[in-house]
Coordinates of C-alpha atoms in Angstrom, one line a residue:
Chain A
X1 CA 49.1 -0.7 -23.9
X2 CA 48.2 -1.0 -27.5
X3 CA 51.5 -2.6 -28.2
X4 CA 51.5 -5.2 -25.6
X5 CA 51.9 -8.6 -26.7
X6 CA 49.6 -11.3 -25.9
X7 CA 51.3 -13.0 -23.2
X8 CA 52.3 -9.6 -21.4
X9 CA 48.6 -8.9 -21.7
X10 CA 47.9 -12.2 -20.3
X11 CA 50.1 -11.9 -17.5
X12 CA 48.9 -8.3 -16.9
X13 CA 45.5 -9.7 -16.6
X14 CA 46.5 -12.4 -14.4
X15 CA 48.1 -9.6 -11.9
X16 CA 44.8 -7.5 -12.3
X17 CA 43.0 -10.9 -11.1
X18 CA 45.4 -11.7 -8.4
X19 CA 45.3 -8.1 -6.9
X20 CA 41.3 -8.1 -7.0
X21 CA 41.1 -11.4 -5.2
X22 CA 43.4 -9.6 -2.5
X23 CA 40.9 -6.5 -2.7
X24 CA 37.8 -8.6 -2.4
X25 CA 39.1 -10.5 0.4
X26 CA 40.2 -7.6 2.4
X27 CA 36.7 -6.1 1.5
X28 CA 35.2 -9.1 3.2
X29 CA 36.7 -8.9 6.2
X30 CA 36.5 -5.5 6.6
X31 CA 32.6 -6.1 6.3
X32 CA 33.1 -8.7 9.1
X33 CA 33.9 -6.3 11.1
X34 CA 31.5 -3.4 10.7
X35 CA 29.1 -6.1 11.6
X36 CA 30.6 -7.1 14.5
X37 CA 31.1 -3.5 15.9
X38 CA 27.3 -2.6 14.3
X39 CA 26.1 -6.0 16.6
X40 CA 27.8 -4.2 19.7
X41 CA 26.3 -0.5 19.0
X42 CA 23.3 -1.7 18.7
X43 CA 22.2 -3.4 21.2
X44 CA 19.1 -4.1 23.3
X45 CA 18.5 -3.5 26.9
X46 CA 17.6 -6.7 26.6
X47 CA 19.3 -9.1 24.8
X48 CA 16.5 -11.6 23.5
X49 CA 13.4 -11.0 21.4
X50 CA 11.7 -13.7 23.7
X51 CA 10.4 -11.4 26.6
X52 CA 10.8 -13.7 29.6
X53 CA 8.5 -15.0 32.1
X54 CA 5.5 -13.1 30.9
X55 CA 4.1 -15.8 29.0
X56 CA 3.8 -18.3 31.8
X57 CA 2.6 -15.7 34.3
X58 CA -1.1 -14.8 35.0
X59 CA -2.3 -11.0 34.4
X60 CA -1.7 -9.1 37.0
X61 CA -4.5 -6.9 39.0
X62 CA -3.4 -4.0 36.6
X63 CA -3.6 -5.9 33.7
X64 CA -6.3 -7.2 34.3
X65 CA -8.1 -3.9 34.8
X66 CA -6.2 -2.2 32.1
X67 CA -7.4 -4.9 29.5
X68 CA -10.4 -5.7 30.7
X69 CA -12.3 -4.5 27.6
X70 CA -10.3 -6.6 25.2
X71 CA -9.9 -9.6 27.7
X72 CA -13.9 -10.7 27.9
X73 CA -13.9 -11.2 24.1
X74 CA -13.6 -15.0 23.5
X75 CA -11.3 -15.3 20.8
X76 CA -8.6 -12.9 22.7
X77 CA -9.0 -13.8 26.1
X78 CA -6.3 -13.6 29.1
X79 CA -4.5 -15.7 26.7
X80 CA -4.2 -13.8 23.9
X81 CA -3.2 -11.0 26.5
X82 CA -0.4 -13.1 27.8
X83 CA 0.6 -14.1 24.2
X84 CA 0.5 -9.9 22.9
X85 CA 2.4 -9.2 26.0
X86 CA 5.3 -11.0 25.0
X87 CA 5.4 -10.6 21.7
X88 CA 7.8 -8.4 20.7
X89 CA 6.9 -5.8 17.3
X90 CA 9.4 -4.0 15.2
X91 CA 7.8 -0.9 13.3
X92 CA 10.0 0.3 10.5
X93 CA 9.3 4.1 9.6
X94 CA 7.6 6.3 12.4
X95 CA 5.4 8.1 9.7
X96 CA 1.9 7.9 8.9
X97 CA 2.1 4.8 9.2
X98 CA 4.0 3.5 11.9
X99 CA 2.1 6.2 14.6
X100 CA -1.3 4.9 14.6
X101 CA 0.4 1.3 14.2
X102 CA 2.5 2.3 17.4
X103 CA -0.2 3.7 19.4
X104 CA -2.7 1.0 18.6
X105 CA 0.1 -2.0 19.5
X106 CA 1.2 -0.1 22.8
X107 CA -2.7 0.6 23.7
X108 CA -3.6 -3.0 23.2
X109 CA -0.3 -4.1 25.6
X110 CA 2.3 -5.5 23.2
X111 CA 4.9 -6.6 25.0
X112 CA 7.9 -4.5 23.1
X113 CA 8.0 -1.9 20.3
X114 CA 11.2 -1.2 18.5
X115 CA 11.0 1.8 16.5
X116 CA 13.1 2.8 13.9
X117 CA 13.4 6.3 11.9
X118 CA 16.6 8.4 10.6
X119 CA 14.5 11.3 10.2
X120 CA 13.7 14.4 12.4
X121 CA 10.1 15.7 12.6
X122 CA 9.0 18.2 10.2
X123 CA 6.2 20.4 10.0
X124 CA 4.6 18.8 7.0
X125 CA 4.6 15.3 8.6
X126 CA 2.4 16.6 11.5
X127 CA -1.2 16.1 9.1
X128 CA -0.5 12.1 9.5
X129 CA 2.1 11.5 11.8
X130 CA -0.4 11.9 14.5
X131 CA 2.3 10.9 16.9
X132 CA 4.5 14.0 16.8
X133 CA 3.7 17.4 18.0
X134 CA 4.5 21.5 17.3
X135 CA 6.6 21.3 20.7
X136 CA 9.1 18.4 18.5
X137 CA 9.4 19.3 15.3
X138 CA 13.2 18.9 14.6
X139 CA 13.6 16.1 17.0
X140 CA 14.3 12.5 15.9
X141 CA 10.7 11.0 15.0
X142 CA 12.2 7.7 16.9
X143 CA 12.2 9.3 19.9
X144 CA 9.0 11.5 19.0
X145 CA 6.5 8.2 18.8
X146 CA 8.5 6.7 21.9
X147 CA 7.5 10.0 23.9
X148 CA 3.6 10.0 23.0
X149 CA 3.9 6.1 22.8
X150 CA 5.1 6.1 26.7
X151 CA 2.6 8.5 27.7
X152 CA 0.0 6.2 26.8
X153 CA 1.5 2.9 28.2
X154 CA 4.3 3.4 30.4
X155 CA 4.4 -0.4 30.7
X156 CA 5.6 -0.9 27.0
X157 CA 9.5 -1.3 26.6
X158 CA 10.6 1.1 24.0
X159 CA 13.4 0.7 22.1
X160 CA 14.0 3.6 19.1
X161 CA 16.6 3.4 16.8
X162 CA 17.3 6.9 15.3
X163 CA 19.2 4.8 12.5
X164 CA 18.4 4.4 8.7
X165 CA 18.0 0.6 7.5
X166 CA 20.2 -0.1 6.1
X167 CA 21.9 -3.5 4.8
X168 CA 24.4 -3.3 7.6
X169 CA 22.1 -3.2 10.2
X170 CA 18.3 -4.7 8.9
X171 CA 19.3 -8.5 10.3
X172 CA 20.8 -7.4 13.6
X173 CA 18.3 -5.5 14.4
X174 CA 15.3 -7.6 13.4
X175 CA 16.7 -10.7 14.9
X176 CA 15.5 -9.1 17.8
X177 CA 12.0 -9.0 17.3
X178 CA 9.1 -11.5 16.3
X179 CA 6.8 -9.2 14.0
X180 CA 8.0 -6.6 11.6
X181 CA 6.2 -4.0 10.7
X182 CA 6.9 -2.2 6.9
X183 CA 5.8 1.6 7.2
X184 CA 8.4 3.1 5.1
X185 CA 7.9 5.1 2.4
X186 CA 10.4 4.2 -0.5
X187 CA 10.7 1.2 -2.9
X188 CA 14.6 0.0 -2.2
X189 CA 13.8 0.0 2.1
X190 CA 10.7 -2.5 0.8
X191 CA 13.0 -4.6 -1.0
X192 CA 15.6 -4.6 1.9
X193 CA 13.1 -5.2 4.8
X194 CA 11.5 -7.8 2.5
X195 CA 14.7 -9.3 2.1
X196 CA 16.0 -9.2 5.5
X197 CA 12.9 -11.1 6.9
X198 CA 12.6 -13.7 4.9
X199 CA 16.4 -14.2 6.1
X200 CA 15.6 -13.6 9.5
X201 CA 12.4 -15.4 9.1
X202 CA 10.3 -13.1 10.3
X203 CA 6.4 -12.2 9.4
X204 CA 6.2 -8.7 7.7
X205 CA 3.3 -6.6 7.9
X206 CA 3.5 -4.4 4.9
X207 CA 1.5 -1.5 4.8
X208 CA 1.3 1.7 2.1
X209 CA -0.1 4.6 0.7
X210 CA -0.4 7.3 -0.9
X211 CA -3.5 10.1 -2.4
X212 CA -6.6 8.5 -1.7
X213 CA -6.0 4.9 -1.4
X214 CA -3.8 2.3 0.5
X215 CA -2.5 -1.4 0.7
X216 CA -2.2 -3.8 2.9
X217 CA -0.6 -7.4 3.2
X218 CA 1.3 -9.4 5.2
X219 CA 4.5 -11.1 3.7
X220 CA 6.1 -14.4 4.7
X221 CA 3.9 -15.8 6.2
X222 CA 2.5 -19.5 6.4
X223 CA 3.2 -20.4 2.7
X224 CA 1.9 -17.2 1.4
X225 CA 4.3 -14.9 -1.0
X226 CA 7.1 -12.4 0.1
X227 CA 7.0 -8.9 -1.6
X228 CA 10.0 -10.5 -4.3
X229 CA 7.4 -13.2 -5.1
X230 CA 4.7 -10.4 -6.3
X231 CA 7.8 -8.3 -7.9
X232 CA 10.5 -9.9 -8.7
X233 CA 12.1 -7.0 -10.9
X234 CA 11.8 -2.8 -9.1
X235 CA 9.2 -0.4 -10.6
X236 CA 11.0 1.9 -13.1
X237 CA 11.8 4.5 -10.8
X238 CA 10.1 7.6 -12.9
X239 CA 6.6 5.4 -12.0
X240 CA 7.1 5.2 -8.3
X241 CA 5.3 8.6 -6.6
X242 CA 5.9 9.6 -3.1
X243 CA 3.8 11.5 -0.5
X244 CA 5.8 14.6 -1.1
X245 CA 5.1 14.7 -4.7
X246 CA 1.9 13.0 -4.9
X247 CA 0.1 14.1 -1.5
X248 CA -1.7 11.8 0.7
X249 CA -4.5 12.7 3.2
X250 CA -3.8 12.2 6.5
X251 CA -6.3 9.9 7.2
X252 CA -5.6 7.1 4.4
X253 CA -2.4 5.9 5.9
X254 CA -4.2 6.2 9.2
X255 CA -6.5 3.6 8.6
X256 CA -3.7 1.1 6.8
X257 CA -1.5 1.9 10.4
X258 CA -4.7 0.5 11.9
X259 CA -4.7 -1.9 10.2
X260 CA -1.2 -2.9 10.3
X261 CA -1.3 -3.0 13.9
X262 CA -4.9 -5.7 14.2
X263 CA -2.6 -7.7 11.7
X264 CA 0.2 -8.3 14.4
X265 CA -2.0 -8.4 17.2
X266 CA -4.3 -11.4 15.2
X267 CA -0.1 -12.9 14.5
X268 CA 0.9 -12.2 18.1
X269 CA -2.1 -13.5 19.9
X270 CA -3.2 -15.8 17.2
X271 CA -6.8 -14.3 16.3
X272 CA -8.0 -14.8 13.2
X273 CA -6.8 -15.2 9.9
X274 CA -4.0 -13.1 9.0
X275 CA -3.9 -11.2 6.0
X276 CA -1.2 -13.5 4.1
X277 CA -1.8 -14.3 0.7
X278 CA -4.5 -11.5 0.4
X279 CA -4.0 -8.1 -0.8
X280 CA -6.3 -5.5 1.0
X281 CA -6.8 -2.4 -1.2
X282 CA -8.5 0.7 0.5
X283 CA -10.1 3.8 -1.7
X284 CA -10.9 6.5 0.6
X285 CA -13.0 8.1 -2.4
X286 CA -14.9 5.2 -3.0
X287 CA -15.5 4.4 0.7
X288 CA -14.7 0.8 -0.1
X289 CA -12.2 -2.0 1.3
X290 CA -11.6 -4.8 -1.5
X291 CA -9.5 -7.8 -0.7
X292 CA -8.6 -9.7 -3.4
X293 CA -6.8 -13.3 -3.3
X294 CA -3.1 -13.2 -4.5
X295 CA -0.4 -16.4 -5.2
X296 CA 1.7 -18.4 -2.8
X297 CA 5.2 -18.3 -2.1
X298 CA 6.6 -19.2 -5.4
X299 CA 9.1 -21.6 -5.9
X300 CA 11.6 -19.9 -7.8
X301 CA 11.8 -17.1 -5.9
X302 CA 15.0 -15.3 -5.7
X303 CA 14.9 -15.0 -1.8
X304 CA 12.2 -17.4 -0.5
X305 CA 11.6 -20.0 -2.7
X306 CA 13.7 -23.5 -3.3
X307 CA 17.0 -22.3 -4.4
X308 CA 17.7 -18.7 -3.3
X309 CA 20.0 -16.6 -5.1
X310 CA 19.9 -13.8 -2.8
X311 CA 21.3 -15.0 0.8
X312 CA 22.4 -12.5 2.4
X313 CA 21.2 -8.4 1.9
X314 CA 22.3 -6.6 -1.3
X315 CA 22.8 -2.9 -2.4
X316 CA 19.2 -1.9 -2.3
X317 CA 19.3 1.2 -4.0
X318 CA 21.3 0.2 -6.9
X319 CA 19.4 -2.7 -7.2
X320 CA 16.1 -0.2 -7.4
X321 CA 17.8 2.6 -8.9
X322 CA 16.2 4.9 -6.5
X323 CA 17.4 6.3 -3.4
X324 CA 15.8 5.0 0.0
X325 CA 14.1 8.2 1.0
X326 CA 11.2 9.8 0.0
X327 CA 13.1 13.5 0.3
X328 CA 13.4 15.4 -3.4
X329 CA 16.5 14.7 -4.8
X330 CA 17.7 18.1 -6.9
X331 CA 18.4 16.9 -10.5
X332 CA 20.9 18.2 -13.2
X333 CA 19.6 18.4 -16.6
X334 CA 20.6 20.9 -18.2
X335 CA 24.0 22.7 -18.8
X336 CA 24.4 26.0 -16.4
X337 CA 23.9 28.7 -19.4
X338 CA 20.4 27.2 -19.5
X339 CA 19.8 28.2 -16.2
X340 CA 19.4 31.1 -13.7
X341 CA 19.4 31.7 -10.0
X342 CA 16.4 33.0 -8.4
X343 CA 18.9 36.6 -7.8
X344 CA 19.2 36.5 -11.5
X345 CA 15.5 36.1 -12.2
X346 CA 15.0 38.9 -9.9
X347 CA 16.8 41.2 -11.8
X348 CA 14.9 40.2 -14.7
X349 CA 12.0 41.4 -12.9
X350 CA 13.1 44.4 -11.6
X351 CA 14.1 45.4 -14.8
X352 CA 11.3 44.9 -16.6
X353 CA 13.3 42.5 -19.3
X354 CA 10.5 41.2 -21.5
X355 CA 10.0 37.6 -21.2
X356 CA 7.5 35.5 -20.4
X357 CA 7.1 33.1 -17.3
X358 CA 5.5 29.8 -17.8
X359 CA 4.7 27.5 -14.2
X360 CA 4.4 24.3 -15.5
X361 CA 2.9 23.1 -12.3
X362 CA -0.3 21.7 -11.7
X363 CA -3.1 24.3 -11.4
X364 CA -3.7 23.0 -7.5
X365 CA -0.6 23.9 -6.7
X366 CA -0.9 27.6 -8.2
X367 CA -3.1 28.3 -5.8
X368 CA -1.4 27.6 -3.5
X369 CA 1.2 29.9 -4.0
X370 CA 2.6 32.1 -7.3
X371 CA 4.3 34.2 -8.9
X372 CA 2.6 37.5 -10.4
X373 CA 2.1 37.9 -14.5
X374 CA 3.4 33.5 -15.0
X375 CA 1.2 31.8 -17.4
X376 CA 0.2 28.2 -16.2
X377 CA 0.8 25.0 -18.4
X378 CA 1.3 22.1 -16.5
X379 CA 4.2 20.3 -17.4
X380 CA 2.3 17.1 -18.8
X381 CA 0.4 19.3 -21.7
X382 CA 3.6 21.3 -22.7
X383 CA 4.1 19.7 -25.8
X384 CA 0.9 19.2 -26.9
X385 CA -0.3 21.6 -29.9
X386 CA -2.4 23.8 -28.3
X387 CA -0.1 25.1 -25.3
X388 CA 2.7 25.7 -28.2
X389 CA 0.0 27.6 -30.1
X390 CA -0.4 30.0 -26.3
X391 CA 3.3 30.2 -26.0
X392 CA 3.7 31.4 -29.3
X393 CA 0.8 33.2 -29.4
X394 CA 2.7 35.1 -26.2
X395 CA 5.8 35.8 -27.5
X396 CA 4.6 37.5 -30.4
X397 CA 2.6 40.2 -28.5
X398 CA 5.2 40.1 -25.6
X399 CA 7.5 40.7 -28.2
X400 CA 10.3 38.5 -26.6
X401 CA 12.2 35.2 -27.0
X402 CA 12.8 35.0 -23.9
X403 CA 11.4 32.3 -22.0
X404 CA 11.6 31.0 -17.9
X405 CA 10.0 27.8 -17.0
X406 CA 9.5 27.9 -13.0
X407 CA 8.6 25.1 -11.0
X408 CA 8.0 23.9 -7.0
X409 CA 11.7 23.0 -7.1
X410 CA 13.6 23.3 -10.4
X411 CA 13.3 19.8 -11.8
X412 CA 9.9 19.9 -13.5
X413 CA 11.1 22.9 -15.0
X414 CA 14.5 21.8 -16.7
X415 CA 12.3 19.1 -17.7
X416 CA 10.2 21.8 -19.4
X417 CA 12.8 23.4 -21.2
X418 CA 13.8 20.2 -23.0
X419 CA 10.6 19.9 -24.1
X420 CA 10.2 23.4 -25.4
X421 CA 13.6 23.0 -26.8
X422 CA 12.0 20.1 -29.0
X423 CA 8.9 21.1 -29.9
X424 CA 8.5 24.9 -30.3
X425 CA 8.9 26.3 -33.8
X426 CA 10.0 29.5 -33.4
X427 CA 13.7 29.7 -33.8
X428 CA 16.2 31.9 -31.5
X429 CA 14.1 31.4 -28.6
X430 CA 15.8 31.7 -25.2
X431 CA 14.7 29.1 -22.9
X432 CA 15.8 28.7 -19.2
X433 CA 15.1 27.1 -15.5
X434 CA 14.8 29.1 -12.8
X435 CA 17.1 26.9 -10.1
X436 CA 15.4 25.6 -7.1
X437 CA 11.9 27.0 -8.5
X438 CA 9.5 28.8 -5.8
X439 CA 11.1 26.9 -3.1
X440 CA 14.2 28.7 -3.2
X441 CA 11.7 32.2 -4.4
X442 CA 10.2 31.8 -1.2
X443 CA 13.8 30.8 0.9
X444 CA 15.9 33.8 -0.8
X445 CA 13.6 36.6 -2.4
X446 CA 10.1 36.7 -1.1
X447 CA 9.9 34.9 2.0
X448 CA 6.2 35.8 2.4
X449 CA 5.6 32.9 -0.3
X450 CA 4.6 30.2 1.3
X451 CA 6.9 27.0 1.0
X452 CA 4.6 23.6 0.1
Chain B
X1 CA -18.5 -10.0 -24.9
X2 CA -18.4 -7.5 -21.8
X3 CA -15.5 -7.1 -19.9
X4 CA -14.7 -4.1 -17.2
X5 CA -11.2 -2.7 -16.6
X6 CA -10.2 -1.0 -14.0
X7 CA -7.2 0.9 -12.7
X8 CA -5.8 1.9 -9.5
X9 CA -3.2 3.0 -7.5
X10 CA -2.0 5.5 -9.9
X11 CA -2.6 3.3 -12.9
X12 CA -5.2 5.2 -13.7
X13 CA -2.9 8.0 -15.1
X14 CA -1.9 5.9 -17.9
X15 CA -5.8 6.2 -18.7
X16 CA -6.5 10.0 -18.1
X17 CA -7.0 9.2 -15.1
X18 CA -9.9 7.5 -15.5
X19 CA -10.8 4.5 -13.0
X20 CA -13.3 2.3 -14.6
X21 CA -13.9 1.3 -18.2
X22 CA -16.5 -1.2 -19.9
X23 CA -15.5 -2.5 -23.0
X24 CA -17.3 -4.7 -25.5
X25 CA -15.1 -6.8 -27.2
X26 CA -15.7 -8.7 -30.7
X27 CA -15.1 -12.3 -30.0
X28 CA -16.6 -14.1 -32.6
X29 CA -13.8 -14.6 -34.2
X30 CA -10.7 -14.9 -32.2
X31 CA -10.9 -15.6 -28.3
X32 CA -9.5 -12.8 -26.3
X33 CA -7.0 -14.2 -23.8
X34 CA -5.5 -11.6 -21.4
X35 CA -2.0 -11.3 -23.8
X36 CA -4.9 -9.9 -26.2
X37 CA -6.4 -7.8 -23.8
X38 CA -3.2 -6.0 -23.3
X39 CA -2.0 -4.7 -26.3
X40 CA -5.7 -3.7 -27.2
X41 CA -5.4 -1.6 -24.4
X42 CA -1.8 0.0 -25.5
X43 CA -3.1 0.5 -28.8
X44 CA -6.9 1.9 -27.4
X45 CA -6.8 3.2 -24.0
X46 CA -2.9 4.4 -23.3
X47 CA -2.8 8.0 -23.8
X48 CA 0.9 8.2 -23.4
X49 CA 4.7 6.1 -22.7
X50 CA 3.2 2.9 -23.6
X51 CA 6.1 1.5 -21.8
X52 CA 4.9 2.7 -18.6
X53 CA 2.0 0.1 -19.1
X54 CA 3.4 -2.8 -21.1
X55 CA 7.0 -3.9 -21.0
X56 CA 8.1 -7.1 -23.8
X57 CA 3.9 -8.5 -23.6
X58 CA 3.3 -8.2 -20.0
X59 CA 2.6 -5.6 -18.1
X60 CA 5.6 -3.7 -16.5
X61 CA 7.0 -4.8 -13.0
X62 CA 5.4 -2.7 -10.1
X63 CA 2.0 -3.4 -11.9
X64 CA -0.4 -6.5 -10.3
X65 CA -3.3 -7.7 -12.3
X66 CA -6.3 -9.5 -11.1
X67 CA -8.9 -11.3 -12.5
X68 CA -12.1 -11.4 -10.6
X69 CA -10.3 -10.2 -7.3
X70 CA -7.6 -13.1 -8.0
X71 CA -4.0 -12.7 -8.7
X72 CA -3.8 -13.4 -12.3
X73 CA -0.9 -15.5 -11.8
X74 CA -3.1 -18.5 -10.8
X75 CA -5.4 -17.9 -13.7
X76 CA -2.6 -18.5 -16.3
X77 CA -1.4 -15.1 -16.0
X78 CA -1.0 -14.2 -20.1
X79 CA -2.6 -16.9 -21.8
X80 CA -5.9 -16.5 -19.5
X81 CA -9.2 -16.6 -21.6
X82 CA -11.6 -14.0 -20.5
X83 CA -15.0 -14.7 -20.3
X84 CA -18.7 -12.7 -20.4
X85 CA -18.5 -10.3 -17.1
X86 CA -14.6 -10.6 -16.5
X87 CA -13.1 -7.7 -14.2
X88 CA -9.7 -6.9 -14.9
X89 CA -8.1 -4.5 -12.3
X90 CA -4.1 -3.3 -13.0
X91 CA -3.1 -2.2 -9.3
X92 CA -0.4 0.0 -9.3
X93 CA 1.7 -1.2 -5.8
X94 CA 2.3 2.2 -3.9
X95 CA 5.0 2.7 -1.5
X96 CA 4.0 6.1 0.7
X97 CA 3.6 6.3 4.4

């Protein structure tokens, strides 16, 4: 090609161009079409988000009796009852979040709950996501919520979706409903579920958390900002922590789920003063719910404000960089002669090759479960002076070079080798990973170990 | 002049993991606007990755700062002058459920 001559490069390019167009317009229609079929799959039982009749109609005797406690309150009211009861909800994520948000909106007599989760029930979930049981562990959390949901209020229509949001299907979906409800757990589903309602128009109750503390606001909402108006650009994706890593008690996205739940009841029913343009920030710890005051819609917003950019849904995970999950994702870091299986490791054990372990986890999670004769240095003080002066100080009366960094799953740990690799002074050492850390310990050597 | 920082919502672990901090700043020469503020606390109170915190002279996206409970962004965001008693809070937004 280096020989081509100007025009021929020209007229190659030209081609190129020509065949692209061709590519791209084939590419649109093709997307045409996967929404048309995606609008067929998934469709209601019923076909509007306006619940019919309802509205007009007085309570019925059961109603009546049903909601009797809520009804006497002023504010609420057999109107407000009427109003809840055909409001239709759409509760993203059927977590920690979206059970008690479920529960709460099917106790109180919403109208319709759409619930939507790709995921299956696992036994980890079960400390928050109150909604699932033993008996249903494996079984799509969608239908999981819809079972207890029903068993509470069989006069809720219940629609689960055992689907992942996805940019395909966020604005079908959601045109069906009148409230959405974000309890997801990952960074690019926040974008896209921000995204689609401010398309679809749509008030978004946007709850989170994580450790000790969680957040609440509502989005698009009566001049007050979408999620893109607070952050424009994503979070670098190494400073965005998830349950799984981070841990959360139970109890913390129980209360936001709460919480998420008065909020649509107050936008349903029209109670109060939603939560829109205010930031409500929980610290279990502390005991103490703040609410501070944030900005309006702004103006140059790229989805919201006077001259959108972004008018129809985008890749979300590209445009975060992260994945839109909050399950581990295995990394590869290091080159395969840097690392071992678990088998291999074994042998090491077995026979009695000097070397010396180090778990560069976090104390906490040592105790939970270990390996015998490791030395502990969590991953964040490896390169500091001190834990190279223990390392070193090992080795020597060891009498090895040989080194193993072990972790919960083997990415902390190729992580620690690179750091070693830099910062440890003693030449010829042999440093290595152990592949899939005490997860895959526990899953193909010892399966007394518990799994965390 | 006293002024009290805090962070939250995992900000804290760009501060040892500590929550709440009350500074007393020397202002009698130079004001301290919130631009200020910031890169006194890359170069005092960041232990580690500076970038994490600050990214150009703001603070880096995913990070919400308010002033007195108020978004800063009404306040004047950067150029903010802070006053006797100010509350700075850096909220890191989370995304679990």
């Amino acid at each position: 090609m280096e020989n081509w001559s100007r025009e021929r490069l020209i007229e190659e390019l030209k081609k190129k161009e020509s065949e692209n167009q061709d590519l791209q317009q084939k590419l649109e229609k093709r997307e045409e079409d996967v929404q048309a079929i995606l609008a067929k799959l998934i469709q209601d039982p019923t076909n509007h988000h306006i619940i019919p009749d309802k509205h007009q109609h007085p309570l019925n005797h059961r109603e009546v009796a049903r909601y009797s406690r809520q009804l006497i309150l002023p504010e609420f009211g057999p109107e407000g009852q009427r109003k809840l009861s055909s409001t239709s909800v759409l509760i993203v994520g059927c977590g920690g979040l979206g059970c008690p948000a479920a529960i709460y909106l099917a106790a109180a007599g919403v109208g319709r709950l759409g619930l939507i989760d790709y995921d299956t029930v696992e036994l980890n979930n079960l400390h928050r996501q109150i909604l699932h049981t033993e008996g249903r562990v494996g079984v799509a959390k969608a239908v999981s919520v819809a079972l207890s949901v029903k068993a509470l209020n069989s006069h809720v229509e219940l629609v689960p979706y055992e689907v992942a949001l996805t940019s395909q299907v966020a604005l079908i979906i959601i045109s069906k409903y009148d409230i959405v409800l974000d309890c997801t757990d990952n960074v690019a589903t926040r974008y896209l579920l921000n995204d689609a309602c401010v398309l679809g128009n749509k008030p978004l109750v946007s709850g989170s958390a994580l450790r000790y503390e969680g957040q609440l606001t509502v989005y698009h909402h009566n001049g007050g900002p979408c999620f893109r108006c607070l952050h424009p650009k994503p979070p670098p994706p190494e400073t965005v922590t998830n349950c799984s890593d981070g841990g959360v008690l139970g109890v913390v996205p129980g209360m936001i789920g709460c919480l998420q739940a008065l909020e649509a009841i107050k936008l349903a029913s029209g109670l109060g003063t939603p939560l829109s343009q205010k930031l409500l920030l929980f610290d279990a710890l502390q005991g103490t719910f703040r609410t501070v005051k944030l900005r309006g819609g702004k103006s140059d917003c790229e989805v919201c404000g006077e001259t959108p950019t972004i008018t129809k849904l985008i890749d979300y995970e590209q445009f975060c960089g992260a994945a839109a999950t909050d399950k581990e994702k295995g990394v590869q870091l290091l080159e395969a002669d840097k690392r071992v299986t678990v088998k291999e490791y074994q042998d090491v054990r077995m026979k009695e090759t000097p070397h010396l372990l180090i778990d560069v986890r976090l104390p906490v999670e040592l105790e939970i479960c270990a390996l015998t004769n490791c030395i502990n240095i969590p991953l964040k003080q490896l390169g500091k002076p001190n834990s190279i002066a223990v390392i070193e100080e090992k080795l020597s009366s060891v009498r090895t070079k040989s080194i193993y960094c072990v972790c919960r799953r083997g990415n902390d740990s190729q992580l620690a080798v690179k750091q070693l690799e830099s910062t440890l002074s003693e030449h010829g050492c042999q440093i290595k990973d152990i592949i899939g850390g005490l997860t895959a310990w526990a899953n193909k050597i010892d399966p007394t170990l518990p799994v965390y | 002049m006293k002024v009290r920082l805090e962070f939250r919502g995992g900000a804290e672990l760009l501060v040892n993991g500590v929550t709440q901090h009350t500074l007393d700043l020397d202002d009698n020469n130079n004001k301290w606007t919130v631009a200020r503020l910031l890169t006194w606390i890359r170069d005092n109170l960041i232990q580690e990755r500076p970038e994490l915190f600050l990214q150009g002279e703001s603070v880096r996206p995913g990070i919400l700062v308010l002033i007195n409970d108020t978004d800063w962004e009404l306040l004047g965001e950067l150029d903010y002058q802070l006053v006797e008693n100010d509350n700075v809070l850096f909220i890191s937004t989370l995304h679990g459920g």
